[in-house]
Amino acid sequence: MESRNVAIGVVLSLQSVLGILGNVSLLLYYLLLYYNEGTLKTIDFILTQIFTANSLIILSKGTLQITGAFGWNQFFNDVGCKFILYMVRLGRSMSITTTCLLSVFQAITISPRNSCWKNIMAKNPWFMSFSISLCWILHMVMNMIFPTYPSTRRNSKNMTQKRSSEFCPSSPGRDAIRQSLYMVFWVLPEALFSVILVGSSSFMIVILYGHKKRVQHIHSSHSYPRNCPESRATQNILVLVCTFLGFYSLSSVLQGCLTLSHNPSWWLMNTTAIISVFSYFRPLSHEP
């Protein structure tokens, strides 16, 4: 085994362990909060779902990448490989879905208008729980109906050394119908959720900026601090949204290049592995 593969394996192991510890510790915090208080705020419930989805991705994808980096190519059989790929896809789908719901919920909450959605969530606290539970069920069923398949057989004698670091890569299939379904049910929804996330975050920034201007006008005769709550909240939103979407988009682009490449380079495979895990290292959490 080459020393560079060992180094990548160690980096991926540390990255996965830290990511799991971070998400699981936050998840346990909210579970203890629920145990002590008997209830959770809507935003806290959404965060627990994000932590769960992120942990699922890091655990499943991290396991695949670590075993591949260390050359343990016979660690999973075909059934185990398909199961891990199923968990990766499920976690990824729920991560972007719940993150989008979090951003939309916060945008509706701070909106000065009394929209119908605000009234529904105020009168029906279970509405968000029902929506997220429905999303879990839909994504589970969709990934069962249209599963991903290992695009490389690990027992093949023609497997190159470059490919050994990703012995269980996913593929939507080679036929045109399966690839079209892949675009419709996964690529387009992820792009749509990303657009909604950007739109809701931009809406929050506009609302916070307008509120800041009104407060400055009221306190025009007094000195208004530059580091006001509105400014801090705006900075948090910009940093968190740009960080999440930046790594998420970069991971998607690199994964696409890796899938389309017949003989990907060692750097492309391992850069994709590190970026894809780091994308879910921290959950997105606004504090407007």
Coordinates of C-alpha atoms in Angstrom, one line a residue:
M1 CA 0.0 0.0 0.0
E2 CA 1.4 3.4 -1.0
S3 CA 2.1 5.9 1.7
R4 CA -0.1 8.5 0.1
N5 CA -3.1 6.2 0.3
V6 CA -2.4 5.6 4.0
A7 CA -2.3 9.4 4.5
I8 CA -5.6 9.8 2.7
G9 CA -7.1 7.0 4.8
V10 CA -5.9 8.6 8.0
V11 CA -7.3 12.1 6.9
L12 CA -10.7 10.5 6.0
S13 CA -10.8 8.6 9.3
L14 CA -10.2 11.7 11.4
Q15 CA -12.6 13.7 9.3
S16 CA -15.3 11.1 9.7
V17 CA -14.8 10.7 13.4
L18 CA -14.9 14.5 14.0
G19 CA -18.0 14.9 11.8
I20 CA -19.8 12.0 13.6
L21 CA -18.9 13.3 17.0
G22 CA -20.0 16.9 16.2
N23 CA -23.4 15.9 14.7
V24 CA -24.1 13.2 17.2
S25 CA -23.2 15.4 20.2
L26 CA -25.6 18.1 19.0
L27 CA -28.3 15.5 18.3
L28 CA -27.9 14.2 21.9
Y29 CA -28.1 17.7 23.2
Y30 CA -31.5 18.2 21.7
L31 CA -32.7 14.7 22.7
L32 CA -31.8 15.6 26.3
L33 CA -33.6 18.9 25.9
Y34 CA -36.6 17.0 24.7
Y35 CA -36.4 14.5 27.6
N36 CA -36.1 17.3 30.2
E37 CA -38.8 19.7 28.8
G38 CA -41.0 17.2 27.1
T39 CA -41.2 19.2 23.8
L40 CA -39.0 20.7 21.2
K41 CA -39.3 24.0 19.3
T42 CA -40.0 23.5 15.6
I43 CA -36.6 24.9 14.6
D44 CA -34.9 22.5 17.1
F45 CA -36.8 19.5 15.6
I46 CA -35.6 20.5 12.1
L47 CA -32.1 20.7 13.4
T48 CA -32.3 17.2 14.8
Q49 CA -33.3 15.9 11.4
I50 CA -30.3 17.7 9.8
F51 CA -27.9 16.2 12.4
T52 CA -29.4 12.8 11.7
A53 CA -29.1 13.1 7.9
N54 CA -25.5 14.4 8.2
S55 CA -24.5 11.6 10.5
L56 CA -26.0 9.1 8.2
I57 CA -24.0 10.5 5.2
I58 CA -20.7 10.7 7.1
L59 CA -21.0 7.3 8.6
S60 CA -22.0 5.5 5.3
K61 CA -19.9 7.5 2.8
G62 CA -17.0 7.8 5.2
T63 CA -17.0 4.0 5.7
L64 CA -16.8 3.4 1.9
Q65 CA -14.1 6.0 1.4
I66 CA -11.9 4.8 4.3
T67 CA -12.1 1.2 3.3
G68 CA -11.3 2.1 -0.2
A69 CA -8.3 4.3 0.8
F70 CA -6.8 1.5 2.8
G71 CA -7.4 -1.0 0.0
W72 CA -9.9 -3.2 1.8
N73 CA -11.7 -3.8 -1.4
Q74 CA -13.4 -7.0 -0.2
F75 CA -14.9 -5.4 2.9
F76 CA -18.4 -5.3 1.4
N77 CA -20.2 -7.7 -0.9
D78 CA -22.6 -6.6 -3.5
V79 CA -25.6 -6.5 -1.1
G80 CA -23.6 -4.5 1.5
C81 CA -22.4 -2.1 -1.2
K82 CA -25.9 -1.4 -2.5
F83 CA -27.1 -0.9 1.1
I84 CA -24.4 1.6 1.8
L85 CA -25.1 3.5 -1.4
Y86 CA -28.8 3.5 -0.5
M87 CA -28.0 5.1 2.9
V88 CA -25.7 7.7 1.2
R89 CA -28.4 8.7 -1.2
L90 CA -31.1 8.8 1.5
G91 CA -28.9 10.9 3.8
R92 CA -28.0 13.3 1.0
S93 CA -31.6 13.8 -0.1
M94 CA -32.8 14.4 3.5
S95 CA -29.9 16.8 4.2
I96 CA -30.6 19.2 1.4
T97 CA -34.4 18.8 2.0
T98 CA -34.3 19.6 5.7
T99 CA -31.8 22.4 5.3
C100 CA -34.1 24.0 2.8
L101 CA -37.0 23.6 5.2
L102 CA -35.0 25.2 8.0
S103 CA -34.2 28.2 5.8
V104 CA -37.8 28.6 4.6
F105 CA -39.2 28.2 8.1
Q106 CA -36.9 30.9 9.5
A107 CA -37.8 33.2 6.6
I108 CA -41.5 32.8 7.3
T109 CA -40.9 33.2 11.0
I110 CA -39.1 36.6 10.7
S111 CA -41.4 37.9 7.9
P112 CA -43.5 40.9 9.1
R113 CA -46.4 39.7 7.0
N114 CA -49.0 37.3 8.3
S115 CA -48.9 34.7 5.6
C116 CA -51.1 31.7 5.5
W117 CA -48.0 29.5 6.1
K118 CA -47.2 31.4 9.3
N119 CA -50.7 30.9 10.5
I120 CA -50.7 27.2 9.7
M121 CA -47.4 26.6 11.5
A122 CA -48.6 28.7 14.5
K123 CA -51.9 26.9 14.9
N124 CA -50.5 23.4 14.0
P125 CA -47.1 22.7 15.6
W126 CA -47.2 19.2 14.3
F127 CA -47.3 20.4 10.7
M128 CA -43.5 20.5 10.3
S129 CA -43.0 17.2 12.0
F130 CA -45.6 15.6 9.6
S131 CA -43.9 17.3 6.6
I132 CA -40.4 16.0 7.5
S133 CA -41.7 12.5 8.3
L134 CA -43.4 12.5 4.9
C135 CA -40.1 13.5 3.3
W136 CA -38.3 10.6 5.0
I137 CA -40.9 8.1 3.7
L138 CA -40.9 9.5 0.2
H139 CA -37.1 9.5 -0.1
M140 CA -36.9 5.9 1.4
V141 CA -39.5 4.7 -1.2
M142 CA -37.9 6.6 -4.1
N143 CA -34.5 5.2 -3.4
M144 CA -36.0 1.7 -3.2
I145 CA -37.8 2.0 -6.5
F146 CA -34.8 3.7 -8.3
P147 CA -31.7 2.3 -6.6
T148 CA -28.2 3.1 -7.4
Y149 CA -25.9 0.4 -8.6
P150 CA -22.2 -0.3 -8.1
S151 CA -20.6 0.8 -11.3
T152 CA -17.5 -1.2 -10.8
R153 CA -17.3 -4.9 -9.8
R154 CA -14.8 -5.3 -7.1
N155 CA -13.9 -8.8 -8.2
S156 CA -12.9 -7.7 -11.6
K157 CA -9.3 -8.5 -12.5
N158 CA -9.1 -5.4 -14.7
M159 CA -9.5 -3.0 -11.8
T160 CA -6.7 -0.6 -11.8
Q161 CA -4.8 0.6 -8.8
K162 CA -6.2 4.1 -9.3
R163 CA -9.7 2.8 -9.0
S164 CA -9.1 0.8 -5.9
S165 CA -9.7 3.9 -3.7
E166 CA -13.3 3.9 -4.8
F167 CA -14.3 0.3 -5.0
C168 CA -18.0 0.9 -4.6
P169 CA -18.9 3.9 -6.8
S170 CA -22.5 4.7 -7.6
S171 CA -24.1 4.8 -11.0
P172 CA -27.7 5.5 -12.0
G173 CA -27.4 2.9 -14.8
R174 CA -26.3 3.0 -18.4
D175 CA -29.7 3.1 -20.2
A176 CA -31.2 6.4 -21.2
I177 CA -34.5 5.8 -19.3
R178 CA -32.7 5.2 -16.0
Q179 CA -30.5 8.2 -16.5
S180 CA -33.5 10.4 -17.3
L181 CA -35.2 9.2 -14.1
Y182 CA -32.0 10.0 -12.2
M183 CA -32.1 13.6 -13.5
V184 CA -35.8 14.0 -12.7
F185 CA -35.9 12.5 -9.2
W186 CA -32.5 13.6 -7.8
V187 CA -30.6 16.1 -9.8
L188 CA -33.5 18.5 -10.5
P189 CA -34.9 18.4 -6.9
E190 CA -31.5 19.1 -5.4
A191 CA -31.0 22.1 -7.8
L192 CA -34.5 23.3 -6.9
F193 CA -33.9 23.0 -3.2
S194 CA -30.6 24.9 -3.6
V195 CA -32.4 27.8 -5.4
I196 CA -35.1 27.9 -2.7
L197 CA -32.3 27.9 0.0
V198 CA -30.7 30.9 -1.7
G199 CA -34.0 32.7 -2.2
S200 CA -35.2 32.3 1.4
S201 CA -31.8 33.3 2.8
S202 CA -31.7 36.4 0.6
F203 CA -35.3 37.2 1.8
M204 CA -34.1 37.0 5.4
I205 CA -31.1 39.3 4.6
V206 CA -33.5 41.9 3.0
I207 CA -35.8 41.7 6.1
L208 CA -33.0 42.1 8.5
Y209 CA -31.5 45.0 6.5
G210 CA -34.9 46.8 6.5
H211 CA -35.3 46.3 10.2
K212 CA -31.8 47.7 10.8
K213 CA -32.6 50.8 8.8
R214 CA -35.8 51.4 10.7
V215 CA -34.1 51.0 14.1
Q216 CA -31.3 53.4 12.9
H217 CA -33.9 55.9 12.0
I218 CA -35.6 55.6 15.4
H219 CA -32.3 56.0 17.2
S220 CA -30.9 58.6 14.8
S221 CA -30.2 61.0 17.7
H222 CA -28.2 58.4 19.5
S223 CA -25.2 56.4 18.4
Y224 CA -26.3 53.0 17.0
P225 CA -23.7 50.2 17.3
R226 CA -22.2 48.9 14.1
N227 CA -22.1 45.3 15.4
C228 CA -25.9 45.2 16.0
P229 CA -27.9 42.0 16.2
E230 CA -29.2 42.5 12.6
S231 CA -25.6 42.8 11.3
R232 CA -24.4 39.7 13.1
A233 CA -27.4 37.7 11.9
T234 CA -26.8 38.8 8.3
Q235 CA -23.2 37.8 8.5
N236 CA -24.1 34.4 10.0
I237 CA -26.6 33.8 7.2
L238 CA -24.1 34.8 4.4
V239 CA -21.3 32.7 5.9
L240 CA -23.3 29.6 6.5
V241 CA -25.2 29.6 3.3
C242 CA -22.1 30.3 1.2
T243 CA -20.2 27.6 3.1
F244 CA -22.9 25.0 2.8
L245 CA -23.8 25.7 -0.9
G246 CA -20.1 26.1 -1.8
F247 CA -19.0 22.7 -0.5
Y248 CA -22.3 21.1 -1.6
S249 CA -22.0 22.4 -5.2
L250 CA -18.3 21.6 -5.4
S251 CA -19.0 18.1 -4.1
S252 CA -21.7 17.6 -6.7
V253 CA -19.5 18.8 -9.6
L254 CA -16.5 16.7 -8.5
Q255 CA -18.8 13.6 -8.1
G256 CA -20.2 14.2 -11.6
C257 CA -16.7 14.5 -13.1
L258 CA -15.7 11.3 -11.2
T259 CA -18.8 9.4 -12.5
L260 CA -18.2 10.5 -16.1
S261 CA -14.5 9.9 -16.2
H262 CA -13.4 6.4 -17.3
N263 CA -10.0 6.7 -15.7
P264 CA -10.1 9.4 -13.0
S265 CA -6.9 10.6 -11.5
W266 CA -5.8 9.8 -7.9
W267 CA -6.1 13.4 -7.0
L268 CA -9.7 13.7 -8.4
M269 CA -10.9 10.7 -6.5
N270 CA -9.4 11.6 -3.1
T271 CA -10.3 15.3 -3.4
T272 CA -13.9 14.3 -4.1
A273 CA -13.8 12.0 -1.1
I274 CA -12.6 14.7 1.3
I275 CA -14.9 17.4 0.0
S276 CA -18.0 15.2 0.0
V277 CA -17.5 14.3 3.6
F278 CA -16.7 17.9 4.7
S279 CA -19.8 19.1 3.0
Y280 CA -21.8 17.6 5.9
F281 CA -19.2 18.2 8.6
R282 CA -21.3 21.0 10.1
P283 CA -25.1 21.5 9.8
L284 CA -26.4 24.7 8.5
S285 CA -28.0 26.8 11.2
H286 CA -29.1 30.4 10.9
E287 CA -29.6 32.6 13.9
P288 CA -31.6 35.5 12.7

